[in-house]
mmCIF file of N, CA, C and O in Angstrom:
data_model
loop_
_atom_site.group_PDB
_atom_site.id
_atom_site.type_symbol
_atom_site.label_atom_id
_atom_site.label_comp_id
_atom_site.label_asym_id
_atom_site.label_seq_id
_atom_site.Cartn_x
_atom_site.Cartn_y
_atom_site.Cartn_z
ATOM 1 N N ILE A 141 18.342 12.332 -22.819
ATOM 2 C CA ILE A 141 19.116 13.765 -22.863
ATOM 3 C C ILE A 141 19.676 14.159 -22.646
ATOM 4 O O ILE A 141 20.951 12.979 -21.841
ATOM 5 N N PHE A 142 20.659 14.926 -23.362
ATOM 6 C CA PHE A 142 21.923 15.206 -23.463
ATOM 7 C C PHE A 142 21.920 16.824 -23.186
ATOM 8 O O PHE A 142 21.254 17.653 -23.805
ATOM 9 N N SER A 143 23.085 17.181 -22.413
ATOM 10 C CA SER A 143 22.958 18.701 -21.991
ATOM 11 C C SER A 143 24.664 19.055 -22.330
ATOM 12 O O SER A 143 25.392 18.226 -22.202
ATOM 13 N N LEU A 144 24.589 20.232 -23.064
ATOM 14 C CA LEU A 144 25.976 21.044 -23.583
ATOM 15 C C LEU A 144 26.790 21.740 -22.770
ATOM 16 O O LEU A 144 27.558 22.589 -22.937
ATOM 17 N N ASP A 145 25.988 22.370 -21.333
ATOM 18 C CA ASP A 145 26.341 23.143 -20.681
ATOM 19 C C ASP A 145 27.024 22.784 -19.130
ATOM 20 O O ASP A 145 25.980 21.930 -18.465
ATOM 21 N N SER A 146 28.296 22.796 -18.880
ATOM 22 C CA SER A 146 28.503 22.298 -17.594
ATOM 23 C C SER A 146 28.894 23.015 -16.445
ATOM 24 O O SER A 146 29.690 22.943 -15.441
ATOM 25 N N ARG A 147 28.082 24.185 -16.537
ATOM 26 C CA ARG A 147 28.176 25.218 -15.264
ATOM 27 C C ARG A 147 28.136 24.537 -14.212
ATOM 28 O O ARG A 147 27.309 23.416 -13.948
ATOM 29 N N THR A 148 28.596 25.059 -12.844
ATOM 30 C CA THR A 148 28.163 24.732 -11.770
ATOM 31 C C THR A 148 26.907 25.394 -10.924
ATOM 32 O O THR A 148 26.323 24.816 -10.114
ATOM 33 N N VAL A 149 26.318 26.174 -11.818
ATOM 34 C CA VAL A 149 25.013 27.101 -11.040
ATOM 35 C C VAL A 149 24.085 26.625 -12.019
ATOM 36 O O VAL A 149 24.237 26.903 -13.296
ATOM 37 N N ARG A 150 22.944 26.437 -11.194
ATOM 38 C CA ARG A 150 21.541 25.928 -11.922
ATOM 39 C C ARG A 150 20.769 26.795 -12.628
ATOM 40 O O ARG A 150 20.441 27.647 -11.845
ATOM 41 N N HIS A 151 20.784 26.752 -13.661
ATOM 42 C CA HIS A 151 19.922 28.091 -14.179
ATOM 43 C C HIS A 151 19.058 27.996 -15.480
ATOM 44 O O HIS A 151 17.951 28.384 -16.066
ATOM 45 N N ASP A 152 19.283 26.455 -16.183
ATOM 46 C CA ASP A 152 18.449 25.807 -17.487
ATOM 47 C C ASP A 152 17.856 24.704 -16.816
ATOM 48 O O ASP A 152 18.875 23.694 -16.381
ATOM 49 N N THR A 153 16.616 24.114 -16.784
ATOM 50 C CA THR A 153 16.084 22.955 -16.568
ATOM 51 C C THR A 153 15.121 22.378 -17.689
ATOM 52 O O THR A 153 15.020 23.235 -18.619
ATOM 53 N N PHE A 154 15.150 21.025 -17.979
ATOM 54 C CA PHE A 154 14.572 20.222 -18.822
ATOM 55 C C PHE A 154 13.625 19.685 -18.043
ATOM 56 O O PHE A 154 14.150 18.986 -17.239
ATOM 57 N N THR A 155 12.598 19.282 -17.800
ATOM 58 C CA THR A 155 11.500 18.402 -16.983
ATOM 59 C C THR A 155 10.657 17.435 -18.206
ATOM 60 O O THR A 155 10.368 17.888 -19.285
ATOM 61 N N VAL A 156 10.251 16.545 -17.622
ATOM 62 C CA VAL A 156 9.379 15.548 -18.052
ATOM 63 C C VAL A 156 8.313 15.255 -17.324
ATOM 64 O O VAL A 156 8.425 14.717 -16.099
ATOM 65 N N SER A 157 7.287 15.655 -17.553
ATOM 66 C CA SER A 157 5.761 15.699 -16.864
ATOM 67 C C SER A 157 4.739 14.820 -17.676
ATOM 68 O O SER A 157 4.838 14.420 -18.731
ATOM 69 N N VAL A 158 3.694 14.135 -16.709
ATOM 70 C CA VAL A 158 2.618 13.575 -16.784
ATOM 71 C C VAL A 158 1.738 14.497 -17.003
ATOM 72 O O VAL A 158 1.402 15.289 -15.634
ATOM 73 N N VAL A 159 0.496 14.612 -18.070
ATOM 74 C CA VAL A 159 -0.514 15.635 -17.344
ATOM 75 C C VAL A 159 -1.530 14.513 -17.798
ATOM 76 O O VAL A 159 -1.690 13.815 -18.536
ATOM 77 N N ARG A 160 -2.410 14.857 -16.636
ATOM 78 C CA ARG A 160 -4.069 14.214 -16.761
ATOM 79 C C ARG A 160 -4.912 14.956 -16.425
ATOM 80 O O ARG A 160 -5.063 15.521 -15.284
ATOM 81 N N GLY A 161 -5.679 15.650 -17.267
ATOM 82 C CA GLY A 161 -6.552 16.587 -16.775
ATOM 83 C C GLY A 161 -5.922 17.694 -16.795
ATOM 84 O O GLY A 161 -5.157 18.619 -17.140
ATOM 85 N N ALA A 162 -6.588 18.309 -15.127
ATOM 86 C CA ALA A 162 -5.414 19.543 -14.859
ATOM 87 C C ALA A 162 -4.547 19.500 -14.157
ATOM 88 O O ALA A 162 -3.675 20.109 -13.505
ATOM 89 N N ALA A 163 -4.011 17.921 -13.773
ATOM 90 C CA ALA A 163 -3.163 17.343 -12.595
ATOM 91 C C ALA A 163 -1.761 17.548 -13.837
ATOM 92 O O ALA A 163 -1.825 16.789 -14.572
ATOM 93 N N ARG A 164 -0.703 17.927 -13.058
ATOM 94 C CA ARG A 164 1.030 17.997 -13.824
ATOM 95 C C ARG A 164 1.533 17.012 -12.765
ATOM 96 O O ARG A 164 1.691 17.728 -11.598
ATOM 97 N N THR A 165 2.180 15.848 -13.201
ATOM 98 C CA THR A 165 3.471 15.619 -12.669
ATOM 99 C C THR A 165 4.540 15.337 -12.958
ATOM 100 O O THR A 165 4.834 14.936 -13.883
ATOM 101 N N VAL A 166 5.617 16.247 -12.283
ATOM 102 C CA VAL A 166 6.826 15.814 -12.865
ATOM 103 C C VAL A 166 7.631 14.721 -12.485
ATOM 104 O O VAL A 166 7.685 13.968 -11.287
ATOM 105 N N LEU A 167 8.262 14.266 -13.562
ATOM 106 C CA LEU A 167 8.698 12.693 -13.428
ATOM 107 C C LEU A 167 10.309 12.800 -13.489
ATOM 108 O O LEU A 167 10.739 12.272 -12.963
ATOM 109 N N LEU A 168 10.415 14.113 -13.918
ATOM 110 C CA LEU A 168 11.618 13.976 -14.358
ATOM 111 C C LEU A 168 12.319 15.497 -14.171
ATOM 112 O O LEU A 168 12.044 16.069 -15.036
ATOM 113 N N THR A 169 13.478 16.034 -13.790
ATOM 114 C CA THR A 169 13.970 17.359 -13.641
ATOM 115 C C THR A 169 15.342 17.164 -13.935
ATOM 116 O O THR A 169 16.141 16.227 -12.751
ATOM 117 N N VAL A 170 16.195 17.420 -14.941
ATOM 118 C CA VAL A 170 17.775 17.455 -15.403
ATOM 119 C C VAL A 170 18.133 19.198 -15.308
ATOM 120 O O VAL A 170 16.716 19.986 -16.147
ATOM 121 N N ASP A 171 19.306 19.650 -15.221
ATOM 122 C CA ASP A 171 19.576 20.900 -15.575
ATOM 123 C C ASP A 171 20.872 21.125 -15.646
ATOM 124 O O ASP A 171 21.563 19.822 -15.959
ATOM 125 N N ASN A 172 21.177 22.378 -15.692
ATOM 126 C CA ASN A 172 22.731 22.028 -16.576
ATOM 127 C C ASN A 172 23.818 21.726 -15.671
ATOM 128 O O ASN A 172 25.114 21.822 -16.163
ATOM 129 N N THR A 173 23.763 21.602 -14.589
ATOM 130 C CA THR A 173 24.467 21.096 -13.434
ATOM 131 C C THR A 173 25.008 19.428 -13.763
ATOM 132 O O THR A 173 25.691 19.135 -13.272
ATOM 133 N N ASP A 174 23.957 18.611 -14.543
ATOM 134 C CA ASP A 174 23.646 17.239 -14.950
ATOM 135 C C ASP A 174 24.332 17.289 -16.549
ATOM 136 O O ASP A 174 24.499 16.283 -16.470
ATOM 137 N N ALA A 175 25.113 18.327 -16.824
ATOM 138 C CA ALA A 175 25.463 18.025 -17.948
ATOM 139 C C ALA A 175 26.443 17.171 -18.244
ATOM 140 O O ALA A 175 27.171 16.456 -17.343
ATOM 141 N N ALA A 176 26.609 16.364 -19.307
ATOM 142 C CA ALA A 176 27.616 15.287 -19.989
ATOM 143 C C ALA A 176 27.728 15.462 -21.367
ATOM 144 O O ALA A 176 26.719 16.163 -22.201
ATOM 145 N N TRP A 177 28.626 14.934 -21.957
ATOM 146 C CA TRP A 177 28.956 15.084 -23.205
ATOM 147 C C TRP A 177 28.534 13.811 -24.681
ATOM 148 O O TRP A 177 28.863 14.052 -25.016
ATOM 149 N N SER A 178 27.437 13.442 -23.618
ATOM 150 C CA SER A 178 26.962 12.414 -24.262
ATOM 151 C C SER A 178 25.446 12.279 -23.694
ATOM 152 O O SER A 178 25.120 12.796 -22.772
ATOM 153 N N TYR A 179 24.336 11.184 -24.630
ATOM 154 C CA TYR A 179 23.480 11.052 -24.128
ATOM 155 C C TYR A 179 23.479 10.082 -22.735
ATOM 156 O O TYR A 179 24.248 9.640 -22.643
ATOM 157 N N ALA A 180 22.428 10.886 -21.875
ATOM 158 C CA ALA A 180 22.108 10.251 -20.913
ATOM 159 C C ALA A 180 21.032 9.386 -20.712
ATOM 160 O O ALA A 180 19.962 10.064 -21.083
ATOM 161 N N PRO A 181 20.780 8.056 -20.673
ATOM 162 C CA PRO A 181 19.732 7.251 -20.976
ATOM 163 C C PRO A 181 18.465 7.532 -19.525
ATOM 164 O O PRO A 181 19.211 7.500 -18.318
ATOM 165 N N HIS A 182 17.528 7.756 -19.793
ATOM 166 C CA HIS A 182 16.613 7.903 -18.623
ATOM 167 C C HIS A 182 15.464 6.828 -18.507
ATOM 168 O O HIS A 182 14.485 7.030 -19.910
ATOM 169 N N GLU A 183 15.069 5.922 -17.764
ATOM 170 C CA GLU A 183 13.809 5.209 -17.877
ATOM 171 C C GLU A 183 12.508 5.894 -16.486
ATOM 172 O O GLU A 183 13.206 5.731 -15.713
ATOM 173 N N LEU A 184 11.440 5.698 -17.283
ATOM 174 C CA LEU A 184 10.573 6.797 -16.348
ATOM 175 C C LEU A 184 9.448 5.484 -16.151
ATOM 176 O O LEU A 184 8.919 4.972 -17.262
ATOM 177 N N ASP A 185 9.183 5.199 -15.159
ATOM 178 C CA ASP A 185 7.924 4.466 -14.800
ATOM 179 C C ASP A 185 6.628 4.964 -14.841
ATOM 180 O O ASP A 185 5.979 5.775 -14.046
ATOM 181 N N LEU A 186 5.230 4.452 -15.607
ATOM 182 C CA LEU A 186 4.454 5.089 -15.814
ATOM 183 C C LEU A 186 3.107 4.202 -15.410
ATOM 184 O O LEU A 186 2.227 4.297 -15.910
ATOM 185 N N SER A 187 3.498 2.858 -14.855
ATOM 186 C CA SER A 187 2.598 2.089 -14.498
ATOM 187 C C SER A 187 1.999 2.697 -13.668
ATOM 188 O O SER A 187 0.462 2.050 -14.074
ATOM 189 N N ALA A 188 1.872 3.679 -12.829
ATOM 190 C CA ALA A 188 0.878 4.248 -12.499
ATOM 191 C C ALA A 188 -0.301 5.026 -13.079
ATOM 192 O O ALA A 188 -1.408 5.187 -12.777
ATOM 193 N N TYR A 189 -0.282 4.843 -14.560
ATOM 194 C CA TYR A 189 -1.188 5.748 -15.233
ATOM 195 C C TYR A 189 -1.614 4.819 -16.274
ATOM 196 O O TYR A 189 -2.692 5.051 -17.413
ATOM 197 N N ALA A 190 -1.314 3.301 -16.071
ATOM 198 C CA ALA A 190 -2.008 2.109 -16.828
ATOM 199 C C ALA A 190 -3.258 2.177 -17.090
ATOM 200 O O ALA A 190 -4.167 2.316 -15.930
ATOM 201 N N GLY A 191 -3.668 1.950 -18.185
ATOM 202 C CA GLY A 191 -5.340 2.151 -18.980
ATOM 203 C C GLY A 191 -5.979 3.320 -18.914
ATOM 204 O O GLY A 191 -6.965 3.668 -19.294
ATOM 205 N N GLU A 192 -4.592 4.513 -18.328
ATOM 206 C CA GLU A 192 -5.473 6.012 -18.560
ATOM 207 C C GLU A 192 -5.185 6.416 -19.683
ATOM 208 O O GLU A 192 -3.748 6.295 -20.597
ATOM 209 N N THR A 193 -5.310 7.486 -20.262
ATOM 210 C CA THR A 193 -4.998 8.519 -21.226
ATOM 211 C C THR A 193 -4.587 9.849 -20.823
ATOM 212 O O THR A 193 -5.115 10.205 -19.954
ATOM 213 N N VAL A 194 -3.046 10.111 -21.167
ATOM 214 C CA VAL A 194 -2.420 11.109 -20.478
ATOM 215 C C VAL A 194 -1.252 11.551 -21.504
ATOM 216 O O VAL A 194 -1.431 10.960 -22.596
ATOM 217 N N THR A 195 -1.073 12.691 -21.028
ATOM 218 C CA THR A 195 0.017 13.403 -22.156
ATOM 219 C C THR A 195 1.336 13.519 -21.012
ATOM 220 O O THR A 195 1.406 13.864 -20.316
ATOM 221 N N LEU A 196 2.145 12.992 -22.088
ATOM 222 C CA LEU A 196 3.775 13.248 -21.719
ATOM 223 C C LEU A 196 4.299 14.585 -22.060
ATOM 224 O O LEU A 196 3.770 15.106 -23.525
ATOM 225 N N GLU A 197 4.811 15.372 -21.402
ATOM 226 C CA GLU A 197 5.148 17.005 -21.619
ATOM 227 C C GLU A 197 6.636 17.200 -21.722
ATOM 228 O O GLU A 197 7.065 16.755 -20.295
ATOM 229 N N PHE A 198 7.308 17.592 -22.159
ATOM 230 C CA PHE A 198 8.940 17.721 -22.450
ATOM 231 C C PHE A 198 8.899 19.207 -22.308
ATOM 232 O O PHE A 198 8.515 19.912 -23.549
ATOM 233 N N THR A 199 9.576 20.236 -21.378
ATOM 234 C CA THR A 199 9.547 21.239 -21.399
ATOM 235 C C THR A 199 10.990 21.953 -20.875
ATOM 236 O O THR A 199 11.503 21.018 -19.936
ATOM 237 N N GLY A 200 11.624 22.721 -21.794
ATOM 238 C CA GLY A 200 13.020 22.992 -21.421
ATOM 239 C C GLY A 200 12.836 24.753 -21.354
ATOM 240 O O GLY A 200 12.056 25.426 -21.785
ATOM 241 N N LEU A 201 13.468 25.067 -20.160
ATOM 242 C CA LEU A 201 13.261 26.472 -19.568
ATOM 243 C C LEU A 201 14.601 26.637 -19.411
ATOM 244 O O LEU A 201 15.879 26.392 -18.767
ATOM 245 N N GLU A 202 15.218 28.333 -20.108
ATOM 246 C CA GLU A 202 16.299 28.862 -20.122
ATOM 247 C C GLU A 202 16.206 30.075 -19.279
ATOM 248 O O GLU A 202 15.399 30.880 -19.447
ATOM 249 N N ASP A 203 17.345 30.701 -18.750
ATOM 250 C CA ASP A 203 17.313 31.835 -18.091
ATOM 251 C C ASP A 203 18.326 32.696 -18.921
ATOM 252 O O ASP A 203 19.002 32.169 -20.019
ATOM 253 N N GLU A 204 18.888 34.003 -18.392
ATOM 254 C CA GLU A 204 19.807 34.798 -19.209
ATOM 255 C C GLU A 204 21.200 33.990 -18.666
ATOM 256 O O GLU A 204 22.210 34.893 -18.769
ATOM 257 N N GLY A 205 21.438 33.315 -17.806
ATOM 258 C CA GLY A 205 22.738 32.772 -17.425
ATOM 259 C C GLY A 205 23.505 32.015 -18.229
ATOM 260 O O GLY A 205 24.739 31.765 -18.089
ATOM 261 N N GLY A 206 23.148 31.679 -19.400
ATOM 262 C CA GLY A 206 23.990 30.828 -20.441
ATOM 263 C C GLY A 206 23.072 29.903 -21.366
ATOM 264 O O GLY A 206 21.965 29.661 -20.857
ATOM 265 N N LEU A 207 23.722 29.569 -22.291
ATOM 266 C CA LEU A 207 23.093 28.763 -22.815
ATOM 267 C C LEU A 207 23.031 27.107 -23.171
ATOM 268 O O LEU A 207 24.529 26.657 -22.817
ATOM 269 N N THR A 208 21.826 26.412 -22.563
ATOM 270 C CA THR A 208 22.250 25.054 -22.175
ATOM 271 C C THR A 208 21.271 24.250 -23.510
ATOM 272 O O THR A 208 20.180 24.731 -23.879
ATOM 273 N N SER A 209 21.746 23.544 -24.184
ATOM 274 C CA SER A 209 21.198 22.510 -25.533
ATOM 275 C C SER A 209 21.127 21.092 -24.623
ATOM 276 O O SER A 209 21.358 20.367 -24.277
ATOM 277 N N PHE A 210 19.630 21.127 -24.661
ATOM 278 C CA PHE A 210 18.923 19.691 -24.053
ATOM 279 C C PHE A 210 18.519 19.368 -25.310
ATOM 280 O O PHE A 210 17.492 19.493 -26.058
ATOM 281 N N LEU A 211 19.009 18.015 -25.711
ATOM 282 C CA LEU A 211 18.284 17.619 -26.646
ATOM 283 C C LEU A 211 17.820 16.039 -26.392
ATOM 284 O O LEU A 211 18.025 15.302 -25.525
ATOM 285 N N LEU A 212 16.729 15.860 -27.214
ATOM 286 C CA LEU A 212 15.891 14.804 -26.437
ATOM 287 C C LEU A 212 15.899 13.556 -28.058
ATOM 288 O O LEU A 212 15.875 13.974 -29.093
ATOM 289 N N ASP A 213 15.959 12.262 -27.698
ATOM 290 C CA ASP A 213 16.020 11.718 -29.368
ATOM 291 C C ASP A 213 15.732 10.146 -28.416
ATOM 292 O O ASP A 213 15.881 9.482 -26.927
ATOM 293 N N ASP A 214 14.933 9.309 -29.455
ATOM 294 C CA ASP A 214 14.784 8.089 -29.132
ATOM 295 C C ASP A 214 13.570 7.664 -27.725
ATOM 296 O O ASP A 214 14.393 7.095 -26.906
ATOM 297 N N VAL A 215 12.395 8.580 -28.022
ATOM 298 C CA VAL A 215 11.514 8.560 -27.117
ATOM 299 C C VAL A 215 10.758 6.961 -27.533
ATOM 300 O O VAL A 215 9.940 7.281 -28.285
ATOM 301 N N THR A 216 10.647 6.293 -26.475
ATOM 302 C CA THR A 216 9.929 4.840 -26.510
ATOM 303 C C THR A 216 8.977 4.569 -25.139
ATOM 304 O O THR A 216 9.360 4.684 -24.282
ATOM 305 N N LEU A 217 8.077 4.207 -25.479
ATOM 306 C CA LEU A 217 6.951 3.567 -24.747
ATOM 307 C C LEU A 217 6.586 2.286 -24.765
ATOM 308 O O LEU A 217 6.588 1.853 -25.774
ATOM 309 N N THR A 218 6.980 1.336 -23.903
ATOM 310 C CA THR A 218 7.013 -0.053 -23.871
ATOM 311 C C THR A 218 5.681 -0.469 -22.929
ATOM 312 O O THR A 218 5.784 -0.315 -21.430
ATOM 313 N N ARG A 219 4.542 -1.104 -23.318
ATOM 314 C CA ARG A 219 3.569 -1.983 -22.643
ATOM 315 C C ARG A 219 4.361 -3.303 -21.931
ATOM 316 O O ARG A 219 5.060 -4.180 -22.715
ATOM 317 N N ILE A 220 4.256 -3.183 -20.711
ATOM 318 C CA ILE A 220 4.581 -4.410 -20.092
ATOM 319 C C ILE A 220 3.735 -4.994 -19.031
ATOM 320 O O ILE A 220 2.667 -4.288 -18.938
#
């Protein structure tokens, strides 16, 4: 995940959630205050969902406080 806005006031967010049925669990939230000028790798543990069918949901939210670009690249699921 890569963010291009280094402001100090949190106004834009990007979340990664697991959805199973009607339940949604947020696994990661980053915002414009986490800005980096390069990609920041994140590893998320999905072992609690082993054997289940779930949906990974990626959500970016911006307000009118300024533009933040969240870029997502190279999503890999590894079975261990």
